[in-house]
Amino acid sequence: MTNAYLIHGTSTRDDDWFPWLEEAAAPQIQLNRLWLPEPFNPERQAWDQAVDDQIPVQDGLTLVAHSLGCLTAVRFVARHDLHDVRLLLVGAFDRPLPQYPTLTDFILPRPDYTQVRPKVSRATVIVAKDDPIAPYRQGIAMASDLEAKLIVQETGGHFLTSDGFRKFPLALTELDRLSK
């Protein structure tokens, strides 16, 4: 059995497709959905500490992340001496969002991908062209920075329940592929 860790964005561990993915991945993958403080008013230091408290620093980690959680996952990798990390990033972005100026302090500075890339053995970034929250080109840039597999969907929005994502079979397929 493989352990994996899910880092949500400005939602909760029980929202969107996260509980479904945990159930669908079992028993081959035990997906641990992290708890992050003040998810609707995130503070970078508090989130970093919560992630550090819940994810063991060990080689071969598999991290699944959504939205602002993608940046949190990349920063976790940057902070620690890790090898063979696998990343599944959904609705990823790492630059300020003009419509959400309160997140700018959380987002900046951007990670140093030259420190992250050598630690990552496999990664997938999934974005949608019609994402109203995070411009999909930011996800494309992150995939390039990580040398990750990139999946660009025509539709999907920000992959939220409101976009029709209570289940997310593509995420399960990629999680299975990454964890092998």
PDB file of C-alpha atoms in Angstrom, residues 9-11 15-18 66-67 90 100 131-133 156-168:
ATOM      1  CA  GLY A   9      -6.854  24.906  -1.281  1.00  0.00           C
ATOM      2  CA  THR A  10      -9.373  27.468  -0.043  1.00  0.00           C
ATOM      3  CA  SER A  11     -11.942  24.787   0.713  1.00  0.00           C
ATOM      4  CA  ASP A  15     -15.151  19.314  -0.033  1.00  0.00           C
ATOM      5  CA  ASP A  16     -15.232  18.694  -3.752  1.00  0.00           C
ATOM      6  CA  TRP A  17     -13.780  15.391  -5.028  1.00  0.00           C
ATOM      7  CA  PHE A  18     -11.390  14.841  -2.116  1.00  0.00           C
ATOM      8  CA  HIS A  66      -5.674  21.433  -5.479  1.00  0.00           C
ATOM      9  CA  SER A  67      -5.630  25.169  -6.131  1.00  0.00           C
ATOM     10  CA  VAL A  90      -4.975  20.243 -10.010  1.00  0.00           C
ATOM     11  CA  TYR A 100      -8.058  37.733  -5.200  1.00  0.00           C
ATOM     12  CA  ASP A 131     -10.979  28.027 -15.077  1.00  0.00           C
ATOM     13  CA  PRO A 132     -12.508  31.277 -13.728  1.00  0.00           C
ATOM     14  CA  ILE A 133     -10.218  31.407 -10.678  1.00  0.00           C
ATOM     15  CA  GLY A 156     -13.690  21.745 -15.909  1.00  0.00           C
ATOM     16  CA  GLY A 157     -13.532  25.187 -14.353  1.00  0.00           C
ATOM     17  CA  HIS A 158     -11.534  25.068 -11.129  1.00  0.00           C
ATOM     18  CA  PHE A 159     -12.495  21.435 -10.490  1.00  0.00           C
ATOM     19  CA  LEU A 160     -14.905  22.296  -7.670  1.00  0.00           C
ATOM     20  CA  THR A 161     -18.229  20.778  -6.677  1.00  0.00           C
ATOM     21  CA  SER A 162     -19.867  23.813  -8.297  1.00  0.00           C
ATOM     22  CA  ASP A 163     -18.115  22.802 -11.538  1.00  0.00           C
ATOM     23  CA  GLY A 164     -19.575  19.280 -11.260  1.00  0.00           C
ATOM     24  CA  PHE A 165     -16.613  17.630  -9.515  1.00  0.00           C
ATOM     25  CA  ARG A 166     -17.865  15.393  -6.722  1.00  0.00           C
ATOM     26  CA  LYS A 167     -15.948  12.583  -8.466  1.00  0.00           C
ATOM     27  CA  PHE A 168     -12.793  13.008 -10.526  1.00  0.00           C
TER      28      PHE A 168
END
